Coordinates of C-alpha atoms in Angstrom, one line a residue:
Chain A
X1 CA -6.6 -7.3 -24.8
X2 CA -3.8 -9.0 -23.3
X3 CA -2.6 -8.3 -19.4
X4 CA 1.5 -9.1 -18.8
X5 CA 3.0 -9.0 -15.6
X6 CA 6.3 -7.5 -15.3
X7 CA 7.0 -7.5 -11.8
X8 CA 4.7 -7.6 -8.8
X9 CA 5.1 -7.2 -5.1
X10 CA 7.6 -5.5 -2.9
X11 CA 10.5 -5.7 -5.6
X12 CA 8.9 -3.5 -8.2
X13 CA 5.2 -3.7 -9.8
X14 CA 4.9 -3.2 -13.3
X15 CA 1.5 -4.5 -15.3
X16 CA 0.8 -3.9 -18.9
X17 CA -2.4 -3.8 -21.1
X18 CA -1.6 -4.7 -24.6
X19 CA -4.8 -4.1 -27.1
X20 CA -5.1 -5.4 -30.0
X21 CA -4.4 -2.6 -32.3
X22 CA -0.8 -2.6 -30.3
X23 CA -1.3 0.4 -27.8
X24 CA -0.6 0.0 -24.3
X25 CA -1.4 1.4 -20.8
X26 CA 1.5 0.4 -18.4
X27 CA 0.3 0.4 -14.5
X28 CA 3.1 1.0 -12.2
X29 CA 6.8 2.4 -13.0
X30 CA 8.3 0.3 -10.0
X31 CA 11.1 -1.9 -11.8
X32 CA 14.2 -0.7 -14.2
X33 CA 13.0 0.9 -17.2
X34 CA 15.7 -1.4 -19.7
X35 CA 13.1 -4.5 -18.7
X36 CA 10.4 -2.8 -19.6
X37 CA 11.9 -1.2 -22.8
X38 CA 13.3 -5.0 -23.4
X39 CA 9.3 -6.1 -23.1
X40 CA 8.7 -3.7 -25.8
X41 CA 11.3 -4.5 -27.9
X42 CA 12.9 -1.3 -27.5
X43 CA 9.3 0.4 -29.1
X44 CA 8.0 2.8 -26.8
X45 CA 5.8 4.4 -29.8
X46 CA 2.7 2.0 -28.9
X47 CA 2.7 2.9 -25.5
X48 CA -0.3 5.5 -24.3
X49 CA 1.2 6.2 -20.5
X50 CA 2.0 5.5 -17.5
X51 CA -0.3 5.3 -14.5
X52 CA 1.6 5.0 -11.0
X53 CA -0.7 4.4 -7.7
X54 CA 2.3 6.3 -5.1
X55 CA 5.6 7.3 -4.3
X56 CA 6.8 4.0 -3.1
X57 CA 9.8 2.9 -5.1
X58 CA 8.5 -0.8 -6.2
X59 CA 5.5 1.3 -7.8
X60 CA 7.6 4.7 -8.7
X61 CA 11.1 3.6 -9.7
X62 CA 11.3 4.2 -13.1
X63 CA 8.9 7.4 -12.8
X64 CA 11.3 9.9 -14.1
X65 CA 13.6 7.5 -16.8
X66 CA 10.1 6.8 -18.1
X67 CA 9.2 10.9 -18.6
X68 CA 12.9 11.2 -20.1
X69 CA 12.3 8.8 -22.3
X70 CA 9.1 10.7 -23.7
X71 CA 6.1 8.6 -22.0
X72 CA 3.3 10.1 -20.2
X73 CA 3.7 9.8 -16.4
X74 CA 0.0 10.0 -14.5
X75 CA -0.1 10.3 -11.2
X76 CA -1.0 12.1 -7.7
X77 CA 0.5 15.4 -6.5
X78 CA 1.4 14.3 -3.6
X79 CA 3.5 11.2 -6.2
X80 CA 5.1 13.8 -8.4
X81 CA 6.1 15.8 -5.9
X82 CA 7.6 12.8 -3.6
X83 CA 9.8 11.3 -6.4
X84 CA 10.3 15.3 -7.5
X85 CA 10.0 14.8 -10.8
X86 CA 9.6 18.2 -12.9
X87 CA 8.9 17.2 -16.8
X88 CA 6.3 18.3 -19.0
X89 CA 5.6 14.4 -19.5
X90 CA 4.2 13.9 -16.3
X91 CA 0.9 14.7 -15.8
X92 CA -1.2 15.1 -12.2
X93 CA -4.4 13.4 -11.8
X94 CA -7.0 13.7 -9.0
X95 CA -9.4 11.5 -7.3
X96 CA -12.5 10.4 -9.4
X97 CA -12.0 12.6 -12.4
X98 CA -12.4 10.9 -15.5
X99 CA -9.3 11.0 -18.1
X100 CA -9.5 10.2 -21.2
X101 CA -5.8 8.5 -22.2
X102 CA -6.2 7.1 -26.1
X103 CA -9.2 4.9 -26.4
X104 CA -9.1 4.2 -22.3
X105 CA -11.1 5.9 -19.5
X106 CA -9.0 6.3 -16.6
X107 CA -10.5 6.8 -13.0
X108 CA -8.3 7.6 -10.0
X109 CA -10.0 6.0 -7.1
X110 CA -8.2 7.0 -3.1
X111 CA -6.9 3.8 -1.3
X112 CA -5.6 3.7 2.1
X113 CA -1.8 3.2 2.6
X114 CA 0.8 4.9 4.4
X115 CA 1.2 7.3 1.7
X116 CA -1.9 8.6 -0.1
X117 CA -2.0 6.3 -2.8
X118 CA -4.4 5.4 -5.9
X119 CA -5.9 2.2 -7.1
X120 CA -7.6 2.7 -10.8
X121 CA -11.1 2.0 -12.2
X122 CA -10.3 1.7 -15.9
X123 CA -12.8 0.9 -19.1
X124 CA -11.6 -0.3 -22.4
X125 CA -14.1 -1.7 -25.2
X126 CA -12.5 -4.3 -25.7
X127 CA -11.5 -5.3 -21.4
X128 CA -14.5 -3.5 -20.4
X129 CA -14.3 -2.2 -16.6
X130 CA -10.8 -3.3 -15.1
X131 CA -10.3 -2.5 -11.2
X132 CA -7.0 -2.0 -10.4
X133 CA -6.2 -2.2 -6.4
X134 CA -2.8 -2.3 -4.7
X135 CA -1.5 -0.7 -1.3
X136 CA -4.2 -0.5 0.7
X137 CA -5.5 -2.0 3.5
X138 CA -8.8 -2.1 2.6
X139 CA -11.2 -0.9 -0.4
X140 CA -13.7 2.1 0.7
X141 CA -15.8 1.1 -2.9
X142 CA -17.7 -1.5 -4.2
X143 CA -18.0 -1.7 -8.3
X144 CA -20.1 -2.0 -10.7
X145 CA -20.0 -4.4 -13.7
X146 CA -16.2 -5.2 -13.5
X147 CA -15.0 -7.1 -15.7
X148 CA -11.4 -7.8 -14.7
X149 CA -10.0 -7.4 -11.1
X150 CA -6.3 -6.5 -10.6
X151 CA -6.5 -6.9 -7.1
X152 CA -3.6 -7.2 -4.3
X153 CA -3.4 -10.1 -1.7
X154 CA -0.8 -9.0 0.2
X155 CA -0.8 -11.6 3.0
X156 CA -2.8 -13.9 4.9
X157 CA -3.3 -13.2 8.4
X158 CA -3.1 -16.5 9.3
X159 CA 0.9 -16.8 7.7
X160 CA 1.6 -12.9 9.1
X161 CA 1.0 -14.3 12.9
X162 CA 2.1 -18.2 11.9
X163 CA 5.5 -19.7 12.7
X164 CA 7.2 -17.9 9.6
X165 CA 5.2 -14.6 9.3
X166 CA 6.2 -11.3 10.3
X167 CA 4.3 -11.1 13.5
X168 CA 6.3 -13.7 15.5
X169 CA 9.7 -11.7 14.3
X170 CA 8.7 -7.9 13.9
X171 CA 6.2 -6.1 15.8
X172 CA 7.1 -2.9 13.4
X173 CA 6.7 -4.3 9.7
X174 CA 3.6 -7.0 10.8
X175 CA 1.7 -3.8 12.5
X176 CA 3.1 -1.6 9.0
X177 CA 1.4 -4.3 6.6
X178 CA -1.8 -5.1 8.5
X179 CA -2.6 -0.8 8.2
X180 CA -1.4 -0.7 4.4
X181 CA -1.6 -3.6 2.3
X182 CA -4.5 -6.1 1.6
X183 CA -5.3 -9.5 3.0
X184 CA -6.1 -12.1 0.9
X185 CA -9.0 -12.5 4.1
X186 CA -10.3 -8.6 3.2
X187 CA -9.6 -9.3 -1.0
X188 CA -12.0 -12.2 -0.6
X189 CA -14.3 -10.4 1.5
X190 CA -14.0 -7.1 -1.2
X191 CA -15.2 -9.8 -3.9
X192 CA -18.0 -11.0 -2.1
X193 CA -19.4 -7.8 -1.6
X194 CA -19.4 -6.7 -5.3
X195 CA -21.5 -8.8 -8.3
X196 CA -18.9 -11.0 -10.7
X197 CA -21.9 -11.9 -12.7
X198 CA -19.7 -9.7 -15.1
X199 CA -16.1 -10.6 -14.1
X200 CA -14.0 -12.6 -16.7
X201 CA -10.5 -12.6 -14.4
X202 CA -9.6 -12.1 -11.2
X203 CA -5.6 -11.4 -11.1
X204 CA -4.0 -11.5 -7.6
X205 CA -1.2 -9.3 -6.8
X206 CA 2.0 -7.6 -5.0
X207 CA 1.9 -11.4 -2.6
X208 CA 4.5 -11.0 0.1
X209 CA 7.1 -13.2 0.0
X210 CA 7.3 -14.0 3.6
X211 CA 3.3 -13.8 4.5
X212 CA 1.4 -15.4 1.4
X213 CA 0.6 -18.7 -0.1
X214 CA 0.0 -18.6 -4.1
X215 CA -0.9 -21.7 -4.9
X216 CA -3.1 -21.2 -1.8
X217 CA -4.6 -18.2 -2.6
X218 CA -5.2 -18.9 -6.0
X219 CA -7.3 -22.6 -5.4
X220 CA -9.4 -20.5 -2.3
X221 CA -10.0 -17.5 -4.4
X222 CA -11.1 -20.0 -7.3
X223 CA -13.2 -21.9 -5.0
X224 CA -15.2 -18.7 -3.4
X225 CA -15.3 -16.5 -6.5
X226 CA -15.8 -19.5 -9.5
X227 CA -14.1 -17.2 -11.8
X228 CA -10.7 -17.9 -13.9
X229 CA -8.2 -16.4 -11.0
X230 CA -4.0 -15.6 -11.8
X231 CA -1.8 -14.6 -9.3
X232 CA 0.6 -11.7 -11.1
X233 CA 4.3 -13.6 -11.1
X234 CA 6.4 -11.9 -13.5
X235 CA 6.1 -13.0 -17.2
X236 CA 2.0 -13.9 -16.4
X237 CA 0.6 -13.0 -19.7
X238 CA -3.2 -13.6 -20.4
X239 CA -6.5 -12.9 -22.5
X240 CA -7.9 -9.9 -20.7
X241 CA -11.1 -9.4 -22.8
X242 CA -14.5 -8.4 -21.5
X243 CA -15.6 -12.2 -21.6
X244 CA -13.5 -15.3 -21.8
X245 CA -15.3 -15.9 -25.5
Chain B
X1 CA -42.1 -30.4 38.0
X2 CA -40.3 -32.0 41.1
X3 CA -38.5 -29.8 44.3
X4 CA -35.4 -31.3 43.6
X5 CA -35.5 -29.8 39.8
X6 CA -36.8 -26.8 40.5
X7 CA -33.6 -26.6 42.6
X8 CA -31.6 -27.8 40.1
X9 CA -33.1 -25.7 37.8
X10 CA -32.5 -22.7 40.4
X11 CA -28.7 -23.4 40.6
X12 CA -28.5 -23.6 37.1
X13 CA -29.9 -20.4 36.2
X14 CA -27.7 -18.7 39.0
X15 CA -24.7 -20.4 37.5
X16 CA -25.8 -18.6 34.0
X17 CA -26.7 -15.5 35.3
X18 CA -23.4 -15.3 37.1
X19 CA -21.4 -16.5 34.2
X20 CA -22.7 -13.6 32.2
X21 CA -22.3 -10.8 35.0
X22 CA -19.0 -12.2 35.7
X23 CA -17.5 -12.4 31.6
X24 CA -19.1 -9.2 31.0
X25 CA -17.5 -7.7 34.0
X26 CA -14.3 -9.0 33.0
X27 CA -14.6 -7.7 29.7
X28 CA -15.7 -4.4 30.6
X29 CA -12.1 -3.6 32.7
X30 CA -10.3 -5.5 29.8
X31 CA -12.1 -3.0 26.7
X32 CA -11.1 0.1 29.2
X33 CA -7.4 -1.3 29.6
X34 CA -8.0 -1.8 33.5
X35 CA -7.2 -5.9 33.7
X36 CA -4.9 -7.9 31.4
X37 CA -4.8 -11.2 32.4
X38 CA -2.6 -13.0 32.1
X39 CA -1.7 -15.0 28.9
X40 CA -1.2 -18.7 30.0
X41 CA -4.5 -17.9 31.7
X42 CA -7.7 -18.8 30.1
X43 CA -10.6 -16.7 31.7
X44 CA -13.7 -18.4 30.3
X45 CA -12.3 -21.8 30.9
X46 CA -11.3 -21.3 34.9
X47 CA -15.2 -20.4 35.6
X48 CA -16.4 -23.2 33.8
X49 CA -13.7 -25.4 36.3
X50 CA -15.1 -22.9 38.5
X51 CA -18.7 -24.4 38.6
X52 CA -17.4 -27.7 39.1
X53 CA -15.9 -27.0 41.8
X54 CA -18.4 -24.8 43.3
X55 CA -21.5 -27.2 42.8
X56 CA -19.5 -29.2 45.4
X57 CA -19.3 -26.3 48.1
X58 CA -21.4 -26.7 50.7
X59 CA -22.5 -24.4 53.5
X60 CA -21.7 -25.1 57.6
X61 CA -25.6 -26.1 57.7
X62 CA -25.3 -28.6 54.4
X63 CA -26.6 -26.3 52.1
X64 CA -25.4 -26.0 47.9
X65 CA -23.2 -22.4 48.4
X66 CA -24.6 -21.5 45.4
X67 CA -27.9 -20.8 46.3
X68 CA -26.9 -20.0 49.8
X69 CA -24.3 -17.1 49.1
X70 CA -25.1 -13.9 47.7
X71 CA -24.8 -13.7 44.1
X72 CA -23.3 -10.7 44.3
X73 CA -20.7 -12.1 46.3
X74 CA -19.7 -15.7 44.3
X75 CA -19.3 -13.0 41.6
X76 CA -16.9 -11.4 43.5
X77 CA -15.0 -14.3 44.5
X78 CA -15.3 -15.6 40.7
X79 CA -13.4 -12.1 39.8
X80 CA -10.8 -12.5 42.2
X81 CA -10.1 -15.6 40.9
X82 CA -9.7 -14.6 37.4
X83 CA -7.8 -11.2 38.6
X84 CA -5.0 -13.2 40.2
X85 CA -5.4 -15.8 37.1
X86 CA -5.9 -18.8 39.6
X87 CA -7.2 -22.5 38.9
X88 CA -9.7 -23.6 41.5
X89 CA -9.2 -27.6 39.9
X90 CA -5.4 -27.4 40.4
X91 CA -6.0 -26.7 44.3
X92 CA -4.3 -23.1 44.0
X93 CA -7.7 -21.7 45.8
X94 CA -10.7 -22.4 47.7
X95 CA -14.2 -21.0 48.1
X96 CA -15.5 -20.9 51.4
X97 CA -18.6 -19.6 52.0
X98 CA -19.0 -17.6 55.3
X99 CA -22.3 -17.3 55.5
X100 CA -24.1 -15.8 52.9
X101 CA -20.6 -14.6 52.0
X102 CA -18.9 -16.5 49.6
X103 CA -14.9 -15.7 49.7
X104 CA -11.8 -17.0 47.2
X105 CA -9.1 -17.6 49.2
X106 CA -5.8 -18.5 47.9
X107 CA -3.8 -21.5 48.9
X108 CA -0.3 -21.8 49.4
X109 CA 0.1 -23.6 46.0
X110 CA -1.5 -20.6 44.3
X111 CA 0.6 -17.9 46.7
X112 CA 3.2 -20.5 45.0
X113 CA 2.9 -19.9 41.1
X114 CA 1.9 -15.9 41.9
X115 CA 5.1 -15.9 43.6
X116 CA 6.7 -17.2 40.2
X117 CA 4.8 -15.1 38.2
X118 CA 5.0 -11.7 40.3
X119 CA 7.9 -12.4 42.3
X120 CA 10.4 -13.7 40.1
X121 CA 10.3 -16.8 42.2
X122 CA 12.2 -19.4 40.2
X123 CA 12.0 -22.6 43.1
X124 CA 11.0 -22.9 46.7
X125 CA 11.2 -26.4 49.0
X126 CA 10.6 -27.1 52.1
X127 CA 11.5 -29.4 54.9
X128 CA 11.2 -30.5 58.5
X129 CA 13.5 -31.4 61.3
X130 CA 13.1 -34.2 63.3
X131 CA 14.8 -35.0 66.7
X132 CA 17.8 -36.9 66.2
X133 CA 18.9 -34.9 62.5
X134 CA 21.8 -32.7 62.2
X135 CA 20.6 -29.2 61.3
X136 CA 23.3 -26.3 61.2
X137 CA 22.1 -22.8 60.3
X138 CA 23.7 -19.2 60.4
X139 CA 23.1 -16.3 59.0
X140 CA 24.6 -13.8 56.8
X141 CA 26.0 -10.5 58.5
X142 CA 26.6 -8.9 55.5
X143 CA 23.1 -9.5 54.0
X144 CA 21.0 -10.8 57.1
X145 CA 20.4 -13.7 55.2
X146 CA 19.6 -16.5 56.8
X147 CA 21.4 -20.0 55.3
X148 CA 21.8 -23.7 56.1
X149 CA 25.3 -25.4 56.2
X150 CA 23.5 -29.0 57.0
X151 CA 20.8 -30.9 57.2
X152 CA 21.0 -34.6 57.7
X153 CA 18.1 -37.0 57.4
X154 CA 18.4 -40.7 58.4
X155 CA 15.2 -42.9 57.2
X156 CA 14.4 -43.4 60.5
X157 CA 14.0 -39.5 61.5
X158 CA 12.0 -38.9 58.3
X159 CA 8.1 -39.2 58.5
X160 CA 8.1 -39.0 62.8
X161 CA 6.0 -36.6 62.9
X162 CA 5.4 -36.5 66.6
X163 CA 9.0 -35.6 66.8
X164 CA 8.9 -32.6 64.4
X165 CA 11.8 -30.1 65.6
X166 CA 11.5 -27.1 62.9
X167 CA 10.7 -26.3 59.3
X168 CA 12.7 -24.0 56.6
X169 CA 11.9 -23.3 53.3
X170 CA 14.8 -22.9 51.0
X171 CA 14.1 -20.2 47.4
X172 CA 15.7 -19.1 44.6
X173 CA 15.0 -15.9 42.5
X174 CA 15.5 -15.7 39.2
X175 CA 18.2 -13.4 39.7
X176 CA 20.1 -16.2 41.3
X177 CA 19.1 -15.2 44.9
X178 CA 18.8 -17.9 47.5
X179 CA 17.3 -17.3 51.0
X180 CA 15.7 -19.3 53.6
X181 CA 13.4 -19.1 56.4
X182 CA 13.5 -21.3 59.4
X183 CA 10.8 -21.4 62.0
X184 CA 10.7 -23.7 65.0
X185 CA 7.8 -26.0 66.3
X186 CA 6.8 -23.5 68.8
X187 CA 6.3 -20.8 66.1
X188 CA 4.6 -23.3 63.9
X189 CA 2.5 -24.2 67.1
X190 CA 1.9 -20.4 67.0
X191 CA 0.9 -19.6 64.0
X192 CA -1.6 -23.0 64.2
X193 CA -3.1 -21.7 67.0
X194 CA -4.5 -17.9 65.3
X195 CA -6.5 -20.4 62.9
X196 CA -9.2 -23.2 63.6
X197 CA -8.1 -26.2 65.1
X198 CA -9.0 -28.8 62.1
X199 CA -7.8 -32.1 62.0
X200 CA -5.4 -32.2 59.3
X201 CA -2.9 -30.3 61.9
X202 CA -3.1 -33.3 63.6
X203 CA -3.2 -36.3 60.8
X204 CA -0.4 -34.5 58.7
X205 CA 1.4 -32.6 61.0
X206 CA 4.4 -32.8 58.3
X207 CA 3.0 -31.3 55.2
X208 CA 1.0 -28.9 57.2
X209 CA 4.1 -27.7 58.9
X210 CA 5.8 -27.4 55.3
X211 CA 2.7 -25.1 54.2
X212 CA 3.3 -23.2 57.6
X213 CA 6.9 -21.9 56.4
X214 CA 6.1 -21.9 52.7
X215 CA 3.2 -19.6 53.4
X216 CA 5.6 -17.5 56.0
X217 CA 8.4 -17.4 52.8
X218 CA 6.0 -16.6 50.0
X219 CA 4.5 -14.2 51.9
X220 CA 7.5 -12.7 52.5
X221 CA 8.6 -12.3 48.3
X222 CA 5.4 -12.1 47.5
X223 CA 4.5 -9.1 49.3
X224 CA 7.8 -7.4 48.9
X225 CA 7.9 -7.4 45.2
X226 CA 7.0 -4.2 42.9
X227 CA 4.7 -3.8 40.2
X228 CA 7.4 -4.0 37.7
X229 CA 6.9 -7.6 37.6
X230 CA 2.9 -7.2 37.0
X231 CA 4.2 -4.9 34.2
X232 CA 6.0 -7.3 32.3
X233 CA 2.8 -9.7 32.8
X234 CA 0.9 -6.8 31.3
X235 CA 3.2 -6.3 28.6
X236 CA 3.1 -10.5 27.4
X237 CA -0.6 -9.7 26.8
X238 CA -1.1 -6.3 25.3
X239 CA -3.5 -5.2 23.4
X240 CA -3.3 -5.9 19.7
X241 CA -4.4 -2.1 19.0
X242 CA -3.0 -1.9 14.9
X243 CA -5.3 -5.2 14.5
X244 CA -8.2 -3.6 16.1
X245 CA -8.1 -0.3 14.9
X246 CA -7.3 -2.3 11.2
X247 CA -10.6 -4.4 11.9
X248 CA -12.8 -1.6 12.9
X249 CA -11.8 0.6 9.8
X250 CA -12.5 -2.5 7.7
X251 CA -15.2 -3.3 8.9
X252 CA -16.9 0.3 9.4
X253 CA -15.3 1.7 6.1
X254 CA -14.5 -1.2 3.5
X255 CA -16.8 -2.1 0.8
X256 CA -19.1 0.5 1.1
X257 CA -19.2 3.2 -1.3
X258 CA -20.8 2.3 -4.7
X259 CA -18.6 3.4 -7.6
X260 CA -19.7 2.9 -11.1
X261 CA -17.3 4.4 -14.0
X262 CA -20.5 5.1 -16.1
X263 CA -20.9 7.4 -13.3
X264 CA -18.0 9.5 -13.7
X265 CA -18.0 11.8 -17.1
X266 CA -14.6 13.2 -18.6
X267 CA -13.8 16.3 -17.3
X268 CA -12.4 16.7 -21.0
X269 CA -12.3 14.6 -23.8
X270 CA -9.0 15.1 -26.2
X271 CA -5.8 13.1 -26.9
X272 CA -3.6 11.9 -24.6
X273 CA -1.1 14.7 -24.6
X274 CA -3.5 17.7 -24.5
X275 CA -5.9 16.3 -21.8
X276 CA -6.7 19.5 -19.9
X277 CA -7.3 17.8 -16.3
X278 CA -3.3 16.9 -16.6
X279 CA -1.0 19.3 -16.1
X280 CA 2.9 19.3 -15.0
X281 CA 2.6 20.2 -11.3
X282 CA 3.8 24.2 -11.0
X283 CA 6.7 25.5 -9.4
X284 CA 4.8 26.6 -6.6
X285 CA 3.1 23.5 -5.6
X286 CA 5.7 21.8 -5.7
X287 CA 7.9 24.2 -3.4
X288 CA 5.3 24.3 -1.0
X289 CA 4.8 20.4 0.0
X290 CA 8.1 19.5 -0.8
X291 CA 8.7 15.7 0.8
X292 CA 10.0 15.4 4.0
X293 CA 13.8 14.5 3.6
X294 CA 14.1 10.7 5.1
X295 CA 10.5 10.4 5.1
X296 CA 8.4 7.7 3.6
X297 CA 7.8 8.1 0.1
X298 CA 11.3 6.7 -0.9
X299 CA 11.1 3.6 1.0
X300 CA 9.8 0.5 -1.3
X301 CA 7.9 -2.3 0.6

């Protein structure tokens, strides 16, 4: 299994899991479909679907050029009926049902953003059990046996109320992240709390641009967790097995 | 175990006991929005000066006031200190203990910096006349204000202070404002005579006469101002409510549930396109929650 990043943060999210066999599960529809079809190399045939957490357009963009171009949109009501997209292609999913999309299990799991908004407990043999978390502000689950985090770190609260962050400029969007996206303080804290006797990667993503530190975040989340830890920049393409042999 | 320890020991455990009743107090009217203080002020810190200073107060009869007074009452003056956001090391009050009554009372240099922070006070001076200067004052018909057209000191008039003519204190308001308040020896005389006669009235008869109409001009702003002022100060401090209310979700809600996928079964098991669970949303549904037009869900962050 190999994990690609095509875009990740407030610009447009877009991750893709490429087996082995060729199939792939893309994870967001928030950047121009012609990149992504350029990724594929113009092949759409391999590709299983489409899962898109919410309605924001860095995560729901390319929702509806994807369903015209014949790929399986899943996603919440409340999502479909937001980017009011009406195609046979796109296909409603609910909280903690299991779906079965090719050889993956897909589990919508409720986050807490500004919008009601999903993160994704997925399984593949050959990943295993892949977490997916973006947009929230805080996870209301701890897992079990995960082998691969996709996790956000949004911002540090340190840089949000530092010299450059948002909270010495604007009340409105510093107040807006702390209640809907994830700290790299509460990411760390989220890892702690589960067991990574299991985990393989952890992959950090959607860092702000004005509030995070990568290089930062990477050495600190590498120090506290002792796992092999990417942050998603765009073009970050990586092993994404069950087990790093 | 010596007296003098067990004393010491006494004092101590008062000071500890009234630390605690004291910060709790204080953070009881700050958790039910009744006190902000203010935010160059650090609470914790001015009772620790505090104690300094107060191991030094003495009663009339010799005694430590802080075995003397009331507890009850050093905790009110400790709380009146920190309400008014006062330093007791910077001079800007003084404990006195009446008694078993412990009081805080203000000084002029602390009626002084509430003046600036209340009052809009930007600067006040003041001065006194001796015999011999030239001092020419009128006053404003149009606003009553008082002002000074001269005032001219020689080296030799300075410092005589058995000669001391009058006082004035000269401010400014933010706003630009300037005023002044003149009062003559005999009023200063006056006003000396309502308090007790100590000797610093006598030894520094310049400075005190300079606290006499600084005190009469502060009193004067400071009194007179509004509580728009001690909005503003509650406004530089407010609560940080989306951080609390954030924190107490996380720390209440986050991490909690255990989710296992083994857990969760298919609710059907086909291919991708004929997976039962999915289904286009119907017409219906989606007339009835239609998004709200300018609402959130097109905004990217």
């Amino acid at each position: 299994m190999e994990f690609t990043v095509l875009g990740s943060g407030s610009h447009g999210n877009c991750y893709i899991l490429t087996s082995e066999n060729g199939d792939q599960l893309i994870i967001e529809a928030g950047i121009k479909l012609s990149r992504v079809k350029k990724f594929l190399d113009f092949n759409l045939n391999n590709v299983l679907g489409v899962l898109v957490s919410h309605s924001h357009l860095d995560h729901a963009k390319a929702m509806k050029e994807m369903t015209e171009s014949g790929i399986n949109v899943y996603a919440s009501s409340h999502t479909i009926e937001a980017m009011d997209i009406k195609s046979h292609r796109v296909k409603k999913i609910e909280a903690k049902k299991a779906y079965k999309i090719g050889p993956w299990k897909v589990i919508p799991i409720e986050m807490k953003h500004d919008v009601p908004c999903f993160g994704f407990v997925l399984n593949h043999e050959e990943c295993g059990n892949v977490v997916f978390i973006t947009d929230t502000y805080y996870s209301p689950f701890k897992f079990k046996n995960i082998n691969n985090w996709i996790v956000e770190a949004n911002y540090s609260e340190e840089i949000l109320d530092g010299k450059e962050g948002y909270g010495n400029q604007n009340d409105f969007l510093r107040n807006r992240v702390l209640s809907s996206h994830l700290s790299i303080e509460n990411c760390w804290d989220l890892l702690k709390k589960n067991d990574l006797t299991q985990t393989n990667n952890i992959v950090l993503t959607h860092l702000s641009d004005t509030n995070s530190h990568a290089e930062n975040f990477k050495r600190m989340t590498k120090e506290k967790t002792g796992k092999s830890v990417h942050i998603a920049e765009t073009g970050l393409n990586i092993n994404f097995d069950k087990r790093p042999f | 175990m010596s007296t003098e320890n067990k004393k010491k020991n006494e004092v101590a455990k008062i000071k500890e006991d009234i630390t605690q009743t004291v910060l709790a107090r204080i953070q009881d009217f700050q958790e039910a929005g009744e006190l902000t203080l203010h935010k160059n002020y650090n609470a914790p810190n001015a009772l620790k000066a505090a104690y300094l200073v107060l191991n030094e107060v003495k009663t009339k009869d010799g005694k430590p006031a802080l075995t003397a007074c009331k507890p009850s009452t050093v905790a009110q003056a400790l709380l009146k200190m920190v309400v008014l956001g006062l330093s007791p090391t910077k001079g800007q009050l003084y404990f006195i203990p009446y008694g078993e009554k412990l009081e805080c009372t203000v000084s002029y240099l602390g009626e002084i910096l509430l003046a600036k922070r209340f009052a809009e006070l930007k600067e006040i001076n003041a001065n006194v006349i001796t015999e011999g200067e030239v001092f020419e004052f009128g006053v404003d018909t149009k606003t009553g204000r008082r002002f000074i057209t001269k005032h001219s000191q020689t080296l030799e008039s300075i410092g005589n202070d058995d000669k001391i003519i009058g006082a004035y204190a000269v401010y400014t308001l933010n706003d630009g404002t300037t005023n002044c308040d003149v009062m003559s020896m005999k009023q200063i005389e006056q006003s000396w005579a309502q308090g007790s006669n100590g000797p610093a009235k006598k030894n520094f008869k310049v400075e005190m006469a300079k606290r006499t109409i600084l005190k009469r001009a502060i009193k004067q702003i400071l009194r007179s101002s509004d509580d728009s002022a001690l909005h503003n100060v509650a406004d530089e401090k407010k609560v940080d409510e989306t951080k609390g209310y954030v924190d107490n979700k996380v720390n209440k809600e986050a991490n909690r549930e255990v989710f296992d996928i083994d857990d969760v079964d298919f609710e059907e098991v086909k291919e991708k396109k004929s997976v039962k669970q999915v289904e286009a949303p119907t017409q219906e549904a989606s007339a009835e929650e239609k998004p709200q037009p300018g609402g959130t869900q097109a905004k990217a962050f």
